[in-house]
Short mmCIF file of C-alpha atoms in Angstrom, two decimals:
data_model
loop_
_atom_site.label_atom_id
_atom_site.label_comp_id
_atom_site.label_asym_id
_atom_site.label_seq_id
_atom_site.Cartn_x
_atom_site.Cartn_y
_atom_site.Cartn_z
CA UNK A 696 205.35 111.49 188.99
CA UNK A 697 205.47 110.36 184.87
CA UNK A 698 203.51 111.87 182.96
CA UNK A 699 201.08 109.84 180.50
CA UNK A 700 202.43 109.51 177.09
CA UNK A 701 199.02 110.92 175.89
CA UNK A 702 199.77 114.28 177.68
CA UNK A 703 203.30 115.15 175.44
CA UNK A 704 201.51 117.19 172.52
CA UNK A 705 199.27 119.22 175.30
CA UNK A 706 202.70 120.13 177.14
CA UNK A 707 204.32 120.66 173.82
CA UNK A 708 206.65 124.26 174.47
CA UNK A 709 204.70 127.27 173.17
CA UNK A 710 207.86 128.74 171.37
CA UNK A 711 208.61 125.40 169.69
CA UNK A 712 208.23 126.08 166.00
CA UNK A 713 205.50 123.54 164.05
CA UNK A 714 207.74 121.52 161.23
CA UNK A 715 205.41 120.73 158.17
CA UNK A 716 206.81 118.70 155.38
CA UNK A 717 206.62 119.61 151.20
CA UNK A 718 203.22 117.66 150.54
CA UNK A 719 201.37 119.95 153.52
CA UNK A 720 202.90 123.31 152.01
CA UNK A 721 201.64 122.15 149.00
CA UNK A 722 197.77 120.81 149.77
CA UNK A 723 198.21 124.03 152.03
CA UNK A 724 198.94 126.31 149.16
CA UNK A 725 196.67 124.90 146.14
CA UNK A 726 193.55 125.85 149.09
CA UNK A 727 194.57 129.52 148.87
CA UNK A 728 193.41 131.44 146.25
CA UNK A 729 195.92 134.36 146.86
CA UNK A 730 198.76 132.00 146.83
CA UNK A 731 197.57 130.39 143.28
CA UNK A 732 197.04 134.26 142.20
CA UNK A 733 200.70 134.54 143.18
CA UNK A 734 202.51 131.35 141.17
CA UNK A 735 199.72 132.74 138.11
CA UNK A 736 201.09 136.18 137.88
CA UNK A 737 204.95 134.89 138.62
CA UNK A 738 204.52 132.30 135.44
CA UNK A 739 203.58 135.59 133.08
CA UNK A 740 206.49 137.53 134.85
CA UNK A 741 209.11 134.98 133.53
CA UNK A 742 207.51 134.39 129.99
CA UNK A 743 207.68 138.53 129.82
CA UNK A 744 210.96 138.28 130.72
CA UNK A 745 211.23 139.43 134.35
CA UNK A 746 213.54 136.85 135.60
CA UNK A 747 213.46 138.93 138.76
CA UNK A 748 209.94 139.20 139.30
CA UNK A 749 209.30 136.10 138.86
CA UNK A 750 211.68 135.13 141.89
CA UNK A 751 210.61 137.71 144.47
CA UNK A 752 206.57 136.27 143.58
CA UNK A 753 207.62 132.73 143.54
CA UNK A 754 209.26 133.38 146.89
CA UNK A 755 206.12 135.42 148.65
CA UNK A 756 203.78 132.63 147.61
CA UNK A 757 206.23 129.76 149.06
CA UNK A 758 206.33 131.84 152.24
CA UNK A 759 202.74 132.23 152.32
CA UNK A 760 202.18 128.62 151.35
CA UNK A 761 204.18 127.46 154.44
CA UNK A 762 202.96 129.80 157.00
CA UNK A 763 199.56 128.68 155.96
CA UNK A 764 200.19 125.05 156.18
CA UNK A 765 201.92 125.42 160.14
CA UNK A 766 198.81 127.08 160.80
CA UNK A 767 196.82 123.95 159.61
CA UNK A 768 199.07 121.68 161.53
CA UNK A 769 199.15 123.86 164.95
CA UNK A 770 195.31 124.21 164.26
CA UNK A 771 194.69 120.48 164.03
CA UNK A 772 196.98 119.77 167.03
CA UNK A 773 195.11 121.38 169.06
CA UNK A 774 197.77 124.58 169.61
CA UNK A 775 197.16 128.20 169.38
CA UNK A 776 197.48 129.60 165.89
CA UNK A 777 199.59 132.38 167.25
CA UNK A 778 203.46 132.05 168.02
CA UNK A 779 203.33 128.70 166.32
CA UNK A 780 206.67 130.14 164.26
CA UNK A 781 208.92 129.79 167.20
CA UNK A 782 210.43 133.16 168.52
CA UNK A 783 211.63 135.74 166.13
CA UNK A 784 215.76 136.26 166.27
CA UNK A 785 216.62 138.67 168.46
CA UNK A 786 216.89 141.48 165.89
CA UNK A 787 213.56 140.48 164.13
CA UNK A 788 211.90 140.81 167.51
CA UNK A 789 213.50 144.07 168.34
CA UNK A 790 211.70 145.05 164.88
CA UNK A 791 207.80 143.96 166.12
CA UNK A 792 208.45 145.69 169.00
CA UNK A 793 209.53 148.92 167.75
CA UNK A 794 206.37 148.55 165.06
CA UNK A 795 204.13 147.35 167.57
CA UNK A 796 204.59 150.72 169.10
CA UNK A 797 204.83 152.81 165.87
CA UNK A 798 201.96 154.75 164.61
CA UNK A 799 201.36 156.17 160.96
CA UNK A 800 202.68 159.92 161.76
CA UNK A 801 205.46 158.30 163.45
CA UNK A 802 206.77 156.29 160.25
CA UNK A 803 205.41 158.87 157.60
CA UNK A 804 209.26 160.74 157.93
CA UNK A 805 210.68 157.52 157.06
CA UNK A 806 207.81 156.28 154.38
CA UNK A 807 208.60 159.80 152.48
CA UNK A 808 212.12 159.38 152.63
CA UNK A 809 212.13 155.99 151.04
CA UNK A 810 209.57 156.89 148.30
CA UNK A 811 211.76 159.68 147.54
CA UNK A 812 214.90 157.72 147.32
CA UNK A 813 213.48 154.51 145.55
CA UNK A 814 210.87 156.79 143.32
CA UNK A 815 214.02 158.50 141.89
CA UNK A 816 215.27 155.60 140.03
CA UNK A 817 213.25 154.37 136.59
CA UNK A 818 210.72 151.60 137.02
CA UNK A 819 211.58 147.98 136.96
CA UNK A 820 215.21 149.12 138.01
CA UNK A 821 217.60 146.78 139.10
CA UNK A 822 217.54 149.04 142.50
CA UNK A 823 213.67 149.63 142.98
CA UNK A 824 213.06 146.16 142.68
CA UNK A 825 215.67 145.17 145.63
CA UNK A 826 214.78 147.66 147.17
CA UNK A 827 210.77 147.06 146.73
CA UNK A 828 211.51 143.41 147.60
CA UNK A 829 214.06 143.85 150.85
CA UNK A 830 210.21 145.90 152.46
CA UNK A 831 208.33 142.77 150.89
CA UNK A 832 210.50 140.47 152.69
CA UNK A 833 210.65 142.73 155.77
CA UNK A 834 207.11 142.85 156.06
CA UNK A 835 206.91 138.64 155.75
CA UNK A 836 209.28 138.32 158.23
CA UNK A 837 207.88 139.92 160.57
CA UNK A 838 204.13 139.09 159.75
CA UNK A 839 205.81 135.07 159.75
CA UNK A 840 205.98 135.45 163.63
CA UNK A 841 202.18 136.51 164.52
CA UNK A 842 200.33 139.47 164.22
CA UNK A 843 201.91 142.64 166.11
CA UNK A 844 199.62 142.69 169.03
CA UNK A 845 197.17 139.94 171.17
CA UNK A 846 193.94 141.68 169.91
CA UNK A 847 190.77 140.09 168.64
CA UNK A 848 190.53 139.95 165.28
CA UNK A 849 187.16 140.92 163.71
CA UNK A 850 185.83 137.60 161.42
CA UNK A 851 185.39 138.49 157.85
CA UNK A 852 182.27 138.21 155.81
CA UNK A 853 181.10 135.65 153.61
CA UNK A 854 180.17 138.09 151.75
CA UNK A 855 183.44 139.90 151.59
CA UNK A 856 185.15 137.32 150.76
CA UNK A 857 183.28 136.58 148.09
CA UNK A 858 183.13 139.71 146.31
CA UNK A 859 186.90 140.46 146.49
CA UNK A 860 187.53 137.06 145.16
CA UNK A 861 185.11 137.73 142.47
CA UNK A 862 187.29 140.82 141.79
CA UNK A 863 190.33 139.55 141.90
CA UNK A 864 189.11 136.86 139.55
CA UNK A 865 188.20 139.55 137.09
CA UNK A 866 191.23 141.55 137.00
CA UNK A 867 193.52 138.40 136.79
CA UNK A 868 191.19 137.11 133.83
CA UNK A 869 191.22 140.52 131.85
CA UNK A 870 195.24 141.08 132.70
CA UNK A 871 195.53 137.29 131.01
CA UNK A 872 193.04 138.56 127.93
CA UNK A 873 195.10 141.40 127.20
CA UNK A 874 198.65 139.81 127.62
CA UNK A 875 197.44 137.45 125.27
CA UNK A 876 196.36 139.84 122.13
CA UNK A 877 199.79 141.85 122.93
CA UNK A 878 201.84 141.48 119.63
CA UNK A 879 204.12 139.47 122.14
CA UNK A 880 204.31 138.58 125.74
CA UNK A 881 206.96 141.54 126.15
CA UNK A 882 205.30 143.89 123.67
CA UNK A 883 202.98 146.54 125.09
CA UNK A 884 199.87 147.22 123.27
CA UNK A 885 197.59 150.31 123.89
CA UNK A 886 194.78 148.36 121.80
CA UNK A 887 195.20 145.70 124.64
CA UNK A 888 196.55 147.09 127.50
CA UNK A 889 197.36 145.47 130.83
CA UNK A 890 197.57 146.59 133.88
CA UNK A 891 201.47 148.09 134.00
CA UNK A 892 200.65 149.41 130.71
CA UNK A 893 198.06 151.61 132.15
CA UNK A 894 200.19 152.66 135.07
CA UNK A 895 202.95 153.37 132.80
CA UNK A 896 201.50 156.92 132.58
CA UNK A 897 201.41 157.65 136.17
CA UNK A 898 205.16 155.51 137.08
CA UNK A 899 206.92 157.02 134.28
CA UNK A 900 207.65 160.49 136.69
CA UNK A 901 209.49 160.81 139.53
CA UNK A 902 206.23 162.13 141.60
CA UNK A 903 204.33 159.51 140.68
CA UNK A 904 206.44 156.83 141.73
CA UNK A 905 206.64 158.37 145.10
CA UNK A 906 202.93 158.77 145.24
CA UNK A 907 202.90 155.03 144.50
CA UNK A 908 205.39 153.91 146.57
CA UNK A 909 203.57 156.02 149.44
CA UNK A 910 200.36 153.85 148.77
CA UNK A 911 201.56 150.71 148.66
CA UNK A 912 203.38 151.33 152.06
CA UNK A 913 200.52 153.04 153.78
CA UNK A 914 198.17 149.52 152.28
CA UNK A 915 200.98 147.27 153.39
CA UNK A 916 201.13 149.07 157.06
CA UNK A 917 197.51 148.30 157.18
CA UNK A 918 197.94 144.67 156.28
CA UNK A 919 200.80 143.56 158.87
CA UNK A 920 198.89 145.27 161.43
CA UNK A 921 195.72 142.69 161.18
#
Protein backbone atom coordinates (compact mmCIF):
# COMPACT_ATOMS: atom_id res chain seq x y z
CA UNK A 1 0.00 0.00 0.00
CA UNK A 2 1.40 3.95 -0.87
CA UNK A 3 1.64 5.90 1.56
CA UNK A 4 -0.03 9.55 1.43
CA UNK A 5 2.35 12.18 0.45
CA UNK A 6 1.16 14.06 3.65
CA UNK A 7 2.61 11.22 5.86
CA UNK A 8 6.64 11.69 4.53
CA UNK A 9 7.75 14.32 7.32
CA UNK A 10 5.89 12.06 10.20
CA UNK A 11 7.99 8.94 8.85
CA UNK A 12 10.97 11.15 8.41
CA UNK A 13 14.21 8.69 9.92
CA UNK A 14 14.94 9.66 13.53
CA UNK A 15 18.82 9.70 12.90
CA UNK A 16 18.41 11.90 9.81
CA UNK A 17 20.18 15.12 10.68
CA UNK A 18 17.80 18.56 10.30
CA UNK A 19 19.67 20.86 7.42
CA UNK A 20 18.99 24.64 8.25
CA UNK A 21 20.24 27.20 5.87
CA UNK A 22 22.50 30.72 6.83
CA UNK A 23 19.34 33.08 7.28
CA UNK A 24 17.81 30.43 10.14
CA UNK A 25 21.34 30.24 11.99
CA UNK A 26 21.22 33.70 11.88
CA UNK A 27 17.38 34.79 13.06
CA UNK A 28 18.31 31.69 15.34
CA UNK A 29 21.33 33.31 16.82
CA UNK A 30 20.36 37.21 17.11
CA UNK A 31 17.23 35.43 19.64
CA UNK A 32 19.97 34.19 22.00
CA UNK A 33 21.32 36.36 24.31
CA UNK A 34 24.36 34.08 25.15
CA UNK A 35 25.21 33.78 21.58
CA UNK A 36 25.15 37.82 21.08
CA UNK A 37 27.26 37.84 24.54
CA UNK A 38 29.60 35.59 22.57
CA UNK A 39 30.19 37.66 18.99
CA UNK A 40 30.30 40.96 21.84
CA UNK A 41 33.17 39.67 23.81
CA UNK A 42 34.96 38.01 20.47
CA UNK A 43 34.77 41.74 18.72
CA UNK A 44 36.87 43.21 21.99
CA UNK A 45 39.16 40.04 21.78
CA UNK A 46 40.35 41.02 18.22
CA UNK A 47 40.52 44.90 18.79
CA UNK A 48 42.85 43.79 22.03
CA UNK A 49 44.68 41.88 19.86
CA UNK A 50 43.80 38.23 20.53
CA UNK A 51 43.56 37.05 17.05
CA UNK A 52 43.12 33.67 18.69
CA UNK A 53 40.47 34.37 20.97
CA UNK A 54 38.61 35.90 18.87
CA UNK A 55 38.44 32.64 16.59
CA UNK A 56 37.81 29.97 19.23
CA UNK A 57 34.55 32.62 20.49
CA UNK A 58 33.51 33.32 17.01
CA UNK A 59 33.49 29.57 16.48
CA UNK A 60 31.45 28.54 19.93
CA UNK A 61 28.81 31.11 19.09
CA UNK A 62 28.43 29.79 15.29
CA UNK A 63 28.11 26.32 16.83
CA UNK A 64 25.68 27.42 19.26
CA UNK A 65 23.86 29.53 16.71
CA UNK A 66 23.29 26.42 14.51
CA UNK A 67 22.43 23.89 17.04
CA UNK A 68 19.88 26.36 18.18
CA UNK A 69 18.36 27.00 14.87
CA UNK A 70 17.97 22.76 14.04
CA UNK A 71 16.28 22.80 17.20
CA UNK A 72 13.78 25.48 15.89
CA UNK A 73 13.35 23.63 12.67
CA UNK A 74 12.96 19.94 14.29
CA UNK A 75 10.68 21.82 16.86
CA UNK A 76 8.42 23.33 14.23
CA UNK A 77 8.32 20.06 12.22
CA UNK A 78 6.86 18.45 14.57
CA UNK A 79 10.19 16.08 15.56
CA UNK A 80 11.71 15.45 18.85
CA UNK A 81 14.27 18.02 19.89
CA UNK A 82 16.61 15.25 20.84
CA UNK A 83 18.88 13.28 18.26
CA UNK A 84 17.85 15.82 15.68
CA UNK A 85 21.95 16.03 14.92
CA UNK A 86 22.04 12.72 13.23
CA UNK A 87 24.26 10.03 15.02
CA UNK A 88 27.55 10.97 16.45
CA UNK A 89 30.75 9.22 14.43
CA UNK A 90 31.61 6.26 15.80
CA UNK A 91 34.43 7.63 17.97
CA UNK A 92 32.32 10.67 19.19
CA UNK A 93 29.73 8.16 20.34
CA UNK A 94 32.18 5.91 22.00
CA UNK A 95 32.98 9.34 23.95
CA UNK A 96 29.03 9.94 25.34
CA UNK A 97 29.06 6.65 26.27
CA UNK A 98 32.09 6.44 28.27
CA UNK A 99 30.85 10.05 29.91
CA UNK A 100 27.46 8.98 30.21
CA UNK A 101 28.82 6.47 32.61
CA UNK A 102 31.56 8.64 34.24
CA UNK A 103 31.06 10.22 37.54
CA UNK A 104 33.04 13.26 39.14
CA UNK A 105 35.56 10.98 41.35
CA UNK A 106 35.95 8.96 38.36
CA UNK A 107 37.34 11.92 36.04
CA UNK A 108 38.90 14.00 39.00
CA UNK A 109 42.50 11.79 38.23
CA UNK A 110 42.27 13.00 34.81
CA UNK A 111 40.79 16.76 35.58
CA UNK A 112 44.04 17.14 38.00
CA UNK A 113 46.30 15.87 35.58
CA UNK A 114 45.29 18.27 32.89
CA UNK A 115 45.17 21.35 35.20
CA UNK A 116 48.54 20.43 36.17
CA UNK A 117 49.90 20.07 32.75
CA UNK A 118 48.04 23.09 31.04
CA UNK A 119 48.35 25.33 34.49
CA UNK A 120 52.17 24.98 34.04
CA UNK A 121 52.44 27.03 31.01
CA UNK A 122 51.93 31.16 31.32
CA UNK A 123 48.47 32.50 30.57
CA UNK A 124 47.25 33.30 27.14
CA UNK A 125 49.99 30.74 25.88
CA UNK A 126 50.00 29.60 22.56
CA UNK A 127 49.56 25.95 24.31
CA UNK A 128 46.84 26.73 27.07
CA UNK A 129 44.75 28.22 24.64
CA UNK A 130 44.77 24.96 22.21
CA UNK A 131 44.70 23.19 24.71
CA UNK A 132 41.69 25.18 26.61
CA UNK A 133 39.95 25.22 23.21
CA UNK A 134 40.52 21.29 21.97
CA UNK A 135 38.06 20.64 25.86
CA UNK A 136 35.81 23.62 24.49
CA UNK A 137 35.36 21.92 21.30
CA UNK A 138 35.22 18.48 22.94
CA UNK A 139 32.58 19.44 25.13
CA UNK A 140 30.42 21.02 21.86
CA UNK A 141 30.82 18.07 20.14
CA UNK A 142 29.56 16.01 22.19
CA UNK A 143 26.80 18.33 23.77
CA UNK A 144 25.94 18.90 19.53
CA UNK A 145 24.48 15.29 19.62
CA UNK A 146 21.86 15.54 22.70
CA UNK A 147 22.19 15.60 26.19
CA UNK A 148 24.10 12.44 27.76
CA UNK A 149 21.12 10.65 29.08
CA UNK A 150 16.95 10.43 28.25
CA UNK A 151 16.09 12.20 31.60
CA UNK A 152 13.56 14.91 32.23
CA UNK A 153 14.86 18.02 32.35
CA UNK A 154 13.65 20.34 35.16
CA UNK A 155 12.03 23.81 33.34
CA UNK A 156 13.81 26.88 34.41
CA UNK A 157 12.35 29.89 36.09
CA UNK A 158 11.20 32.99 34.78
CA UNK A 159 12.64 34.26 37.35
CA UNK A 160 16.01 32.71 36.88
CA UNK A 161 16.30 33.59 33.80
CA UNK A 162 15.79 36.85 34.39
CA UNK A 163 18.12 37.56 37.05
CA UNK A 164 21.15 35.85 35.42
CA UNK A 165 20.47 37.79 32.34
CA UNK A 166 20.30 40.85 34.38
CA UNK A 167 23.78 39.77 35.60
CA UNK A 168 25.27 38.96 32.78
CA UNK A 169 24.09 42.26 31.40
CA UNK A 170 25.94 43.99 34.17
CA UNK A 171 29.21 42.40 34.00
CA UNK A 172 29.34 42.69 30.11
CA UNK A 173 28.35 46.53 30.52
CA UNK A 174 31.05 47.28 33.31
CA UNK A 175 33.84 44.92 31.36
CA UNK A 176 32.88 47.42 28.18
CA UNK A 177 33.15 50.68 30.76
CA UNK A 178 36.44 49.76 31.85
CA UNK A 179 38.00 48.58 28.46
CA UNK A 180 36.99 51.79 27.33
CA UNK A 181 38.88 54.27 29.99
CA UNK A 182 42.03 51.74 29.56
CA UNK A 183 44.84 54.04 28.14
CA UNK A 184 44.29 51.59 25.10
CA UNK A 185 42.32 48.59 24.17
CA UNK A 186 45.57 46.42 24.98
CA UNK A 187 46.72 48.52 27.92
CA UNK A 188 45.76 47.33 31.39
CA UNK A 189 44.70 49.84 33.83
CA UNK A 190 44.35 49.21 37.64
CA UNK A 191 42.28 52.64 37.80
CA UNK A 192 39.91 50.74 35.32
CA UNK A 193 40.28 47.32 35.57
CA UNK A 194 38.50 44.54 33.70
CA UNK A 195 37.83 41.44 34.39
CA UNK A 196 41.36 39.50 33.28
CA UNK A 197 42.96 42.32 34.92
CA UNK A 198 41.56 41.33 38.19
CA UNK A 199 42.29 37.67 37.70
CA UNK A 200 45.71 38.49 36.70
CA UNK A 201 46.58 38.17 40.43
CA UNK A 202 45.25 34.80 40.97
CA UNK A 203 46.44 33.28 37.01
CA UNK A 204 49.77 34.70 37.25
CA UNK A 205 50.98 31.29 39.56
CA UNK A 206 51.17 28.02 38.65
CA UNK A 207 48.54 26.96 41.58
CA UNK A 208 46.24 29.22 40.62
CA UNK A 209 45.91 28.31 37.18
CA UNK A 210 45.29 24.81 38.21
CA UNK A 211 42.75 25.89 40.73
CA UNK A 212 41.14 27.65 37.75
CA UNK A 213 41.41 25.24 35.32
CA UNK A 214 39.86 22.73 38.02
CA UNK A 215 36.73 25.10 38.19
CA UNK A 216 36.03 25.70 34.95
CA UNK A 217 36.10 21.85 34.28
CA UNK A 218 34.12 20.84 37.30
CA UNK A 219 31.30 24.04 35.89
CA UNK A 220 31.66 22.71 32.39
CA UNK A 221 31.01 18.87 33.65
CA UNK A 222 27.93 20.28 35.17
CA UNK A 223 26.79 21.99 32.01
CA UNK A 224 27.10 18.99 29.36
CA UNK A 225 25.42 16.90 31.80
CA UNK A 226 21.91 19.01 31.60
Amino acid sequence: MTEPEGDTRAHRLPDDPVSVGVAATIRAGIREPVIICLLVAALFDELSGNPLHFLILVGTAVALAVARARERVALGTAERPVGMWGDPPRALARVRSALARSSIPLLLVPAIAFALAVGWFQRYSVVASLAVALVGAVGIAVSWHGPLRDEPLEPVERSGKVLWMLVIVALSAWEVTNLFLQPTLSTDSYRHPTLSVLTDPLLATHLGRWLALLVWLRIGWGLLRR
